[in-house]
PDB file of C-alpha atoms in Angstrom:
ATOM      1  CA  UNK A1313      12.401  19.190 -35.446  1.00  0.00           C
ATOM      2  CA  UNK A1314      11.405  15.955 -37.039  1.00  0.00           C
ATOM      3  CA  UNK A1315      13.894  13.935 -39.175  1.00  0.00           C
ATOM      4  CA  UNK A1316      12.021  12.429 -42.264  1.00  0.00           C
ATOM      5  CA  UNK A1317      13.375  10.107 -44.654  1.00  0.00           C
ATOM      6  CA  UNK A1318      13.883  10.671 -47.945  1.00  0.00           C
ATOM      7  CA  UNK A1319      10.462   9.179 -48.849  1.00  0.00           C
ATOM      8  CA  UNK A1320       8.802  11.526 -46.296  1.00  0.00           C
ATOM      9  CA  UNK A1321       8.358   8.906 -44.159  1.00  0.00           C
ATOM     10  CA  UNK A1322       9.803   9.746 -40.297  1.00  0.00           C
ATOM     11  CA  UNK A1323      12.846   8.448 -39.882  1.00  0.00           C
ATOM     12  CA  UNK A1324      12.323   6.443 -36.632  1.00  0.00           C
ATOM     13  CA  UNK A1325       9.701   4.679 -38.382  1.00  0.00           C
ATOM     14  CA  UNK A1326      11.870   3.536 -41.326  1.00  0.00           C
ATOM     15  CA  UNK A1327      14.022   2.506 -38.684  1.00  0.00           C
ATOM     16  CA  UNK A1328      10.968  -0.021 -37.148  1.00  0.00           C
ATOM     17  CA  UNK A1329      10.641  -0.930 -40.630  1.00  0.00           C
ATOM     18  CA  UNK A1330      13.781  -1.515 -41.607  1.00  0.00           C
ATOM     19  CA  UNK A1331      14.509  -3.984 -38.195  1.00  0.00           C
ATOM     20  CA  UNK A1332      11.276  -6.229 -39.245  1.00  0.00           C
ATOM     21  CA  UNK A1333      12.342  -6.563 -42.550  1.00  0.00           C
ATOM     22  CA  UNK A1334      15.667  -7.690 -41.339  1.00  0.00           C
ATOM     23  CA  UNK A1335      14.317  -9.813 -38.430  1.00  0.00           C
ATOM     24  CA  UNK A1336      12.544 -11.857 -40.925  1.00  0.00           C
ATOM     25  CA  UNK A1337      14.826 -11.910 -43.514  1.00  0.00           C
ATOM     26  CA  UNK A1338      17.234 -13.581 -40.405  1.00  0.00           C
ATOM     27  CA  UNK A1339      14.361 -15.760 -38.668  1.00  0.00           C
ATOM     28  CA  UNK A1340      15.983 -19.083 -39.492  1.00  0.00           C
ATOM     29  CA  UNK A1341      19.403 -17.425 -37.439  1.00  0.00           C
ATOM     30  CA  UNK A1342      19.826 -17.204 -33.648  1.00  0.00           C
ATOM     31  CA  UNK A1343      20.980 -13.295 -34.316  1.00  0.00           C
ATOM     32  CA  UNK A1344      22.379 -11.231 -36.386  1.00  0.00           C
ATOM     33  CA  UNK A1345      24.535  -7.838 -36.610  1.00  0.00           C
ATOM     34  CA  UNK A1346      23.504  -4.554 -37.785  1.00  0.00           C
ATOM     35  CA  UNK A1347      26.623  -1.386 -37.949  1.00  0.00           C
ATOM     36  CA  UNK A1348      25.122   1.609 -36.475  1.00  0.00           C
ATOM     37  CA  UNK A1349      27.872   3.546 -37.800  1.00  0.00           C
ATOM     38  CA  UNK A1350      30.915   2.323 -35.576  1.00  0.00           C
ATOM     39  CA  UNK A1351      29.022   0.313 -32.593  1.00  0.00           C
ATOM     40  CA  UNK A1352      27.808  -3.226 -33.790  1.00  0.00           C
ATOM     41  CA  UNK A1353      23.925  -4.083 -32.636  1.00  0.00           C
ATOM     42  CA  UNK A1354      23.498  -7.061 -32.283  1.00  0.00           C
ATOM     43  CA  UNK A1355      19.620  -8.738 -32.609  1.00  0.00           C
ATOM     44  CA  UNK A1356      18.419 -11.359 -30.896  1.00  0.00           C
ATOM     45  CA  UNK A1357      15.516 -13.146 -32.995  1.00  0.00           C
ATOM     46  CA  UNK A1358      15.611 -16.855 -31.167  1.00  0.00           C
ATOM     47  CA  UNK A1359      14.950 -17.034 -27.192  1.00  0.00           C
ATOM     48  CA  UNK A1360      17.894 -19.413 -27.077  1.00  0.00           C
ATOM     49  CA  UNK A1361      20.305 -17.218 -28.002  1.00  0.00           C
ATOM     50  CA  UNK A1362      19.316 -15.060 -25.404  1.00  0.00           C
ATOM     51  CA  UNK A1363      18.822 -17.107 -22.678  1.00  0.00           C
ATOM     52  CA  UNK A1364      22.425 -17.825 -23.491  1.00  0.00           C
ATOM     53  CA  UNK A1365      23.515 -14.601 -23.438  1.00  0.00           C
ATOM     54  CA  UNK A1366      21.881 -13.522 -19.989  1.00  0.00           C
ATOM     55  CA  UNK A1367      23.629 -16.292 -18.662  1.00  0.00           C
ATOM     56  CA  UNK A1368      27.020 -14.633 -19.132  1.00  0.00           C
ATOM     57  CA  UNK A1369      28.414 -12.280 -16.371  1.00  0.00           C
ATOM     58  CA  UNK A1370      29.550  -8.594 -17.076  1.00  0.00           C
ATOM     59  CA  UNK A1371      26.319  -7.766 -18.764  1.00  0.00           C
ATOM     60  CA  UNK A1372      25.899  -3.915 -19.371  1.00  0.00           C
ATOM     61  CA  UNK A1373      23.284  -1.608 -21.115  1.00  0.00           C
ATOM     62  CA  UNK A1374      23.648  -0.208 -24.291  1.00  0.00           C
ATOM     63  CA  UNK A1375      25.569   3.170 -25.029  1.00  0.00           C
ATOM     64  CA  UNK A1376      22.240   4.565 -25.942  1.00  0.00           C
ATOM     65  CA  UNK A1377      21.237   4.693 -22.489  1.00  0.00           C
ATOM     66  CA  UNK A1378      23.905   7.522 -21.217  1.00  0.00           C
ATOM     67  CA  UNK A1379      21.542   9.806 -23.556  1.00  0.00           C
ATOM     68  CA  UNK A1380      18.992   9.461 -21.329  1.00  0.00           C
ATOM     69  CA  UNK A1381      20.828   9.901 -18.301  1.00  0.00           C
ATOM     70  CA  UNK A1382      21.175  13.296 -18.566  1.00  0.00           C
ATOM     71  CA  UNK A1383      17.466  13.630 -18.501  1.00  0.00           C
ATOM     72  CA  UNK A1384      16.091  10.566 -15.998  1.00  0.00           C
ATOM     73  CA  UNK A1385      19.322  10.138 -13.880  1.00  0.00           C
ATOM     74  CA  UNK A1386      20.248   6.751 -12.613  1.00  0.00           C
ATOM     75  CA  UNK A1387      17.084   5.252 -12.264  1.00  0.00           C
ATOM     76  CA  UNK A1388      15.713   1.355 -13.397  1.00  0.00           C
ATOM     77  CA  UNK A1389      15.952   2.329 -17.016  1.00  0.00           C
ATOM     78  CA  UNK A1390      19.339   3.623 -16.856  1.00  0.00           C
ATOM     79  CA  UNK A1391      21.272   2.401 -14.054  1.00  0.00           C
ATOM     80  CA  UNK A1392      24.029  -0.133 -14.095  1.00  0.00           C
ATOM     81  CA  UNK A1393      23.212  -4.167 -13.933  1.00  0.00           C
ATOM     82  CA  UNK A1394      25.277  -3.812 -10.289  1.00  0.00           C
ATOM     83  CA  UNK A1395      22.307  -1.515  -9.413  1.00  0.00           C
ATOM     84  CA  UNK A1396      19.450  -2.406 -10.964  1.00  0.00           C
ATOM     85  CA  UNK A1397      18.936  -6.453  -9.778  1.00  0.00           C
ATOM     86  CA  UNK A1398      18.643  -5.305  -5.801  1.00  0.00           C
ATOM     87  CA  UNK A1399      16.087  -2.937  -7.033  1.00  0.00           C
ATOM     88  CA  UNK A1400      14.361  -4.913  -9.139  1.00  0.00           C
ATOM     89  CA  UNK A1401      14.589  -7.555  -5.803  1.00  0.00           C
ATOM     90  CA  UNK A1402      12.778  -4.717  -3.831  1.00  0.00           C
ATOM     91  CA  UNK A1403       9.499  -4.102  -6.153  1.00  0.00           C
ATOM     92  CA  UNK A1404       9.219  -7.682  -7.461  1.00  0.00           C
ATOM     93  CA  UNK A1405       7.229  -8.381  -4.317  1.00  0.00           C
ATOM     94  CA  UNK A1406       5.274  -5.001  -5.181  1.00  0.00           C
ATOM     95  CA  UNK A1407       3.822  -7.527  -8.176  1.00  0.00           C
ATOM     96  CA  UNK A1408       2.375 -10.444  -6.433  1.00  0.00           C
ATOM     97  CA  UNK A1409      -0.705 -11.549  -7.726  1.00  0.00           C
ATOM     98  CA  UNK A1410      -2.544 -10.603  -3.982  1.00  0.00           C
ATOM     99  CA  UNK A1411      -1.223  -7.197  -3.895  1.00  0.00           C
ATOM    100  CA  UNK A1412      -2.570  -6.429  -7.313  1.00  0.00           C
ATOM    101  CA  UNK A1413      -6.091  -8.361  -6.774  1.00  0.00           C
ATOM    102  CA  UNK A1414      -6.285  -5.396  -3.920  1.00  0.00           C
ATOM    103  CA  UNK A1415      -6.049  -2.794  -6.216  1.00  0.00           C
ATOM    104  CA  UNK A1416      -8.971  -4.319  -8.801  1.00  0.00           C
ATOM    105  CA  UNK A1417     -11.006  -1.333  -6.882  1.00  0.00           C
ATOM    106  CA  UNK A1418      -8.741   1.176  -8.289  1.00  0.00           C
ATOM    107  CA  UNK A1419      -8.368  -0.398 -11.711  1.00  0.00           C
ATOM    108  CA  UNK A1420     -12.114  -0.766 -11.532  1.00  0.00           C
ATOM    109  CA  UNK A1421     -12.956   2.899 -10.994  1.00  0.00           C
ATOM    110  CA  UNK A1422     -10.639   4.378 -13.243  1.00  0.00           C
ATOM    111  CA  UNK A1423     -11.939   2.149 -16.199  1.00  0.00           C
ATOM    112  CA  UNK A1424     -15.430   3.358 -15.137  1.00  0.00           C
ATOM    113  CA  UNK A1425     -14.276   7.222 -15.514  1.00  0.00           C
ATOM    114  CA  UNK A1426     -12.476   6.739 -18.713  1.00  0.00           C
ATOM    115  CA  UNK A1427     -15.688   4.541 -20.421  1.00  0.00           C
ATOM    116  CA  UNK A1428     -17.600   7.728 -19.289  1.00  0.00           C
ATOM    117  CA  UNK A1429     -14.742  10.305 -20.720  1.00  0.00           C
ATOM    118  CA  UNK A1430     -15.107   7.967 -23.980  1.00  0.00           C
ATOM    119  CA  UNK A1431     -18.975   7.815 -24.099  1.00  0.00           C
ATOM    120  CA  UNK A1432     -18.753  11.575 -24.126  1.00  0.00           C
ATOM    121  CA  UNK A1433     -16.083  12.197 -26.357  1.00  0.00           C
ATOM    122  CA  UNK A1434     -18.017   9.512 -29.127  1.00  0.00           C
ATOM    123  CA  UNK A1435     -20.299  12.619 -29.578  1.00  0.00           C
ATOM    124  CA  UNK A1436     -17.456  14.639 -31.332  1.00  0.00           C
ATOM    125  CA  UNK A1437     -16.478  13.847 -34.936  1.00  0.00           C
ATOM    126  CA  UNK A1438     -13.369  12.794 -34.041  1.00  0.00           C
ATOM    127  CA  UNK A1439     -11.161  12.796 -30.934  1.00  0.00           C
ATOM    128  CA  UNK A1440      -7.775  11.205 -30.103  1.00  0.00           C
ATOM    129  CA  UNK A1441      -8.084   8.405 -27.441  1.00  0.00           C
ATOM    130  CA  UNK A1442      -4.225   8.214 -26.939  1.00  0.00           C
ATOM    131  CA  UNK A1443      -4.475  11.538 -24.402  1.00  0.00           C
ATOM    132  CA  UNK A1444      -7.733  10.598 -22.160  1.00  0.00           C
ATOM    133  CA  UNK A1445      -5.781   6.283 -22.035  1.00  0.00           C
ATOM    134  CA  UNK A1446      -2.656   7.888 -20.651  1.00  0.00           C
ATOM    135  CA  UNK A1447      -4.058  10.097 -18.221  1.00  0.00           C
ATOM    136  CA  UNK A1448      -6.113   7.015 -16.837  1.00  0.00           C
ATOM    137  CA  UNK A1449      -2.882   5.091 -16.751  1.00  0.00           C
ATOM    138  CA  UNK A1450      -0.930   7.662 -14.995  1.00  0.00           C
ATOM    139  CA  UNK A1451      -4.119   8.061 -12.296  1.00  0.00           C
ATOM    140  CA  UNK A1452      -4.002   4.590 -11.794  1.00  0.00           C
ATOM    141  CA  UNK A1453      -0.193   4.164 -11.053  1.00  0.00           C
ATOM    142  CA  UNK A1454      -0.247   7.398  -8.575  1.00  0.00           C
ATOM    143  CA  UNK A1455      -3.173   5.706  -7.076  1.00  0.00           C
ATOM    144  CA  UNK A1456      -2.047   2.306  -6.599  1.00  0.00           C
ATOM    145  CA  UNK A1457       1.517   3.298  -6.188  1.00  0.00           C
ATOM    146  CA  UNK A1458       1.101   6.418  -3.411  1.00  0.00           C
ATOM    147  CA  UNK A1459      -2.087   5.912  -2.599  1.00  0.00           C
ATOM    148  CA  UNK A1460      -2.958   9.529  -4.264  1.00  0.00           C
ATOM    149  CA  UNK A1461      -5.611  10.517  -6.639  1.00  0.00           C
ATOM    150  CA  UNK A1462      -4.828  12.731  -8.450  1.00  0.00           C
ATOM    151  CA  UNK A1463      -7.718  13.476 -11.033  1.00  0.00           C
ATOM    152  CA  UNK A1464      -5.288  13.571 -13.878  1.00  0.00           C
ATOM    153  CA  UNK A1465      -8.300  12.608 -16.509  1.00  0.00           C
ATOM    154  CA  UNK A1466     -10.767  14.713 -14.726  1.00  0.00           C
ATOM    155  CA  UNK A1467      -8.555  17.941 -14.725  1.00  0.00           C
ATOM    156  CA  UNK A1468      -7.001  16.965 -18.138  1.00  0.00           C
ATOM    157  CA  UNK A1469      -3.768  16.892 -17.467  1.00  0.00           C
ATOM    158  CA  UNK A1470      -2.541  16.719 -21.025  1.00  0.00           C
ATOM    159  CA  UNK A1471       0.725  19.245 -20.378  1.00  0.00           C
ATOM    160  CA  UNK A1472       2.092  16.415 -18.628  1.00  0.00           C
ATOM    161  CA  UNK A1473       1.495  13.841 -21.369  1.00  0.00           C
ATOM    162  CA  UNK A1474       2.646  16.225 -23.615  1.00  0.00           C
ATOM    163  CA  UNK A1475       5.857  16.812 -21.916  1.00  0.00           C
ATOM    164  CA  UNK A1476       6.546  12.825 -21.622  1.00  0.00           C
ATOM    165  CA  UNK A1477       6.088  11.944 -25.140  1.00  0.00           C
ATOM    166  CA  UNK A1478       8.640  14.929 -26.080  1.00  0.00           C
ATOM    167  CA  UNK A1479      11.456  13.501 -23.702  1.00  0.00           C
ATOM    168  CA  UNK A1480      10.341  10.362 -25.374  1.00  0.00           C
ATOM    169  CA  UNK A1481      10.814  11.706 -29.289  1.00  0.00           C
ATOM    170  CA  UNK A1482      13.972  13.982 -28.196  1.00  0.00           C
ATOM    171  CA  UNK A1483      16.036  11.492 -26.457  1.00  0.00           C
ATOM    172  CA  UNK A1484      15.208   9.067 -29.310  1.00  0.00           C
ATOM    173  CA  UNK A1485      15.756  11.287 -32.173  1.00  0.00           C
ATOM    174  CA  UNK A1486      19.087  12.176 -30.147  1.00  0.00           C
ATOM    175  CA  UNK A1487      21.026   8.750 -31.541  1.00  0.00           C
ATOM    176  CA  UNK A1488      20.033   9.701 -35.226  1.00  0.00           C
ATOM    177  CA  UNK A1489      21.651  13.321 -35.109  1.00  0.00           C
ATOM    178  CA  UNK A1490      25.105  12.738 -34.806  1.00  0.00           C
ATOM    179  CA  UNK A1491      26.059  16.231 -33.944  1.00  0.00           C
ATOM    180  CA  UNK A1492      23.641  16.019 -30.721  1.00  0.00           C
ATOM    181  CA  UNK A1493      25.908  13.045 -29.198  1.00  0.00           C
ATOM    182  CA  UNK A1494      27.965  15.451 -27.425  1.00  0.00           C
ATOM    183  CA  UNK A1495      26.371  16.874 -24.518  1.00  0.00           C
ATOM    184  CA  UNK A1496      27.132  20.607 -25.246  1.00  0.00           C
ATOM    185  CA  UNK A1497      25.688  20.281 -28.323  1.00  0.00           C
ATOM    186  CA  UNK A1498      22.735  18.551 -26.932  1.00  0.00           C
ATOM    187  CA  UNK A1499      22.438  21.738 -24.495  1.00  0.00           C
ATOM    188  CA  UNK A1500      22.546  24.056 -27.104  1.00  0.00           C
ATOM    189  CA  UNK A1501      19.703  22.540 -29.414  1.00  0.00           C
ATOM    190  CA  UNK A1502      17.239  20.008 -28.159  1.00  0.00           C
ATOM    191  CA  UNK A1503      18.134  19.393 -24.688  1.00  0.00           C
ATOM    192  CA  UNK A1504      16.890  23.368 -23.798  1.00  0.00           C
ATOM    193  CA  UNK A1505      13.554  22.028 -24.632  1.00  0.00           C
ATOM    194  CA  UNK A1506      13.401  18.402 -23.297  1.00  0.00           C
ATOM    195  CA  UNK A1507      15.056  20.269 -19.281  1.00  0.00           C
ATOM    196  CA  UNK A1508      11.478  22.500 -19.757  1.00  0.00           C
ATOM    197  CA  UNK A1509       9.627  19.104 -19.787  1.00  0.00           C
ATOM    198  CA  UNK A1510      11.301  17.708 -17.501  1.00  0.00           C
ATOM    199  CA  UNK A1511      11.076  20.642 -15.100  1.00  0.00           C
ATOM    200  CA  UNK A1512       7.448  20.368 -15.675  1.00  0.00           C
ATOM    201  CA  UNK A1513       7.324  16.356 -14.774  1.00  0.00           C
ATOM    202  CA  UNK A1514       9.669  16.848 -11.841  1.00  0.00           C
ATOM    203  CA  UNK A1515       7.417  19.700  -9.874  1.00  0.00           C
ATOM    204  CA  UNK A1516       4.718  17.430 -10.603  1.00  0.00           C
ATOM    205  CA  UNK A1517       5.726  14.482  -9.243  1.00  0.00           C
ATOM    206  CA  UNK A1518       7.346  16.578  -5.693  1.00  0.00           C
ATOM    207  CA  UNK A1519       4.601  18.160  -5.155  1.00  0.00           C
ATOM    208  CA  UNK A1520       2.565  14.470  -4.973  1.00  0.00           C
ATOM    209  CA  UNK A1521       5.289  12.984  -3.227  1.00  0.00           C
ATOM    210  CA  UNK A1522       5.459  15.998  -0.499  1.00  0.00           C
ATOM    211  CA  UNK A1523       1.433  15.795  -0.213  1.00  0.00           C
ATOM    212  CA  UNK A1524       2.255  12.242   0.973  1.00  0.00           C
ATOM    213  CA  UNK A1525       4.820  12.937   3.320  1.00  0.00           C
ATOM    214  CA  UNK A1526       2.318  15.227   4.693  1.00  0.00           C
ATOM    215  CA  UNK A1527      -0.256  12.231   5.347  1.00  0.00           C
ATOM    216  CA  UNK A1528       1.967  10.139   6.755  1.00  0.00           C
ATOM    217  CA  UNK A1529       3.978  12.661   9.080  1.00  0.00           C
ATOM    218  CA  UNK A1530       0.258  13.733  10.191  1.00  0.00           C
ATOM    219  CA  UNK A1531      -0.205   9.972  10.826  1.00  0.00           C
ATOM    220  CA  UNK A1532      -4.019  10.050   9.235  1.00  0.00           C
ATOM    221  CA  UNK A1533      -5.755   7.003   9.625  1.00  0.00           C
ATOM    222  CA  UNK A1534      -6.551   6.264   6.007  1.00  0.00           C
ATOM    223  CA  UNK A1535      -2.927   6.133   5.132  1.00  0.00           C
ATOM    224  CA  UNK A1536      -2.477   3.742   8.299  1.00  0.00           C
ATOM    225  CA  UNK A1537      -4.928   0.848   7.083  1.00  0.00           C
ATOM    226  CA  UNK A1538      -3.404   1.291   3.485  1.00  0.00           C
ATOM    227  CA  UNK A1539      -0.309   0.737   4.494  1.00  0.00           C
ATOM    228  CA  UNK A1540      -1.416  -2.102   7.020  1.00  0.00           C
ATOM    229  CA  UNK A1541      -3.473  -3.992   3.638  1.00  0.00           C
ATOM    230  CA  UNK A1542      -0.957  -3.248   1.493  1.00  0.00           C
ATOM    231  CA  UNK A1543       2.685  -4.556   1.530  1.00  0.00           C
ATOM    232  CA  UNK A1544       3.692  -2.254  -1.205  1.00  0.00           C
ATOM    233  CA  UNK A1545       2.496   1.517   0.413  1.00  0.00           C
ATOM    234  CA  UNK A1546       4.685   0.052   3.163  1.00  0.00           C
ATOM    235  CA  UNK A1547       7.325   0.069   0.518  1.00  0.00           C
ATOM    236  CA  UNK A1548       6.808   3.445   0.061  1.00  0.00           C
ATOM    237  CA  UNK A1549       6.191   4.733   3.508  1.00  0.00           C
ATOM    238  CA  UNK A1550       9.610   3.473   4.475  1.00  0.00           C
ATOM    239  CA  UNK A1551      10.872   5.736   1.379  1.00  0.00           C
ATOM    240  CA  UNK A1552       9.212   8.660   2.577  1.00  0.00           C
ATOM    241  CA  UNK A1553      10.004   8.273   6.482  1.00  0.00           C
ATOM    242  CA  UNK A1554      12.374  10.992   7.607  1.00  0.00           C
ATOM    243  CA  UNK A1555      15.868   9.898   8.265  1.00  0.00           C
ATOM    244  CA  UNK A1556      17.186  10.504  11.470  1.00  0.00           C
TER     245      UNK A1556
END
């Protein structure tokens, strides 16, 4: 179900809307304070004002965030500021301009396949680029990330997409409907559908990440000079080592 305003509009749109019209109506302030009904949101429209907020200890996310929990754990987007800086310590290496200059190959050849995809698709009347762009970008990030190819443009993966951008638009839509802010509620109505998604993501991504711990329990020499070029599969080969 989609919530519309009452110009037909969808809501989360008027809600974009509404914030820019706001954010320049208060671009001569530092911030200013919008009521979503009890819990004051505060917006940030100068850097200084931020900068001087992140400077302050006992910094925590936003109550918006458990809504997700339920659905993506604990993880970077979610987790507490206690746990997410030593994370974000760990992959900030993962970023260094030499580790990414070694995957231009990989950026290179997925570009190549989805200018193809494109080239073919330019034939059609009409087609909608937003499916083939994703799959490239999730190819590229198993790829550079695990060292896997997965083909997700080539075998059109679009289930997956699809089941993303649902989690995306339910847990959203979630802090408009008021009577989905309790979790039994959220069970009962949207959350049924957003666990099938997320089932669907989650067998996805185990069965990649056990078809890796397969390569590097069977100790195959492609994974070994990957992980010798690359600091980051290191990263993850230390994830995926058994624990003894």
């Amino acid at each position: 179900m989609h919530i519309v305003s009452s110009n037909g509009l969808p809501m989360l749109y008027c809600l974009t809307q509404f914030l820019k019209e706001r954010t320049e109506q208060f671009q001569q302030q530092q911030l200013f304070c919008l009521w979503v009904f009890y819990e004051p949101c505060f917006c940030f429209v100068k850097a200084e004002a931020v900068k001087q907020l992140l400077s302050k200890g006992g910094l925590e996310k936003a109550w918006t965030y458990n809504y997700l929990k339920p659905l993506l754990g604990t993880g970077l987007i979610t987790s507490s500021v206690e746990k997410w800086k030593p994370i974000r310590k760990l992959l900030t290496p993962c970023f260094h301009s030499d580790i990414l200059r070694g995957f231009l190959p990989v950026f290179n050849e997925r570009s190549r396949k989805l200018v193809e995809h494109l080239r073919q698709e330019s034939e059609k009347e009409f087609t909608n680029i937003d499916i083939p762009v994703t799959l490239t970008a999730l190819d590229v990030i198993y790829e550079t990330m695990l060292g896997t190819s997965i083909g997700a443009l080539e075998k059109n993966s679009a289930d997956y997409i699809t089941a993303m951008n649902r989690i995306a638009d339910i847990s959203l839509s979630r802090v408009l409907k008021i009577w989905e802010y309790s979790d039994f509620m959220f069970n009962l109505t949207s959350g049924k559908e957003a666990k099938r998604h997320l089932k669907l993501i989650e067998d996805f991504t185990k069965s990649v990440i056990q078809e890796k711990k397969k390569q590097y329990l069977s100790g195959r020499k492609d994974n070994e000079k990957r992980r010798e070029k690359h600091s980051w599969i290191c990263y993850w080969s230390s994830i995926l080592k058994p624990k003894h």
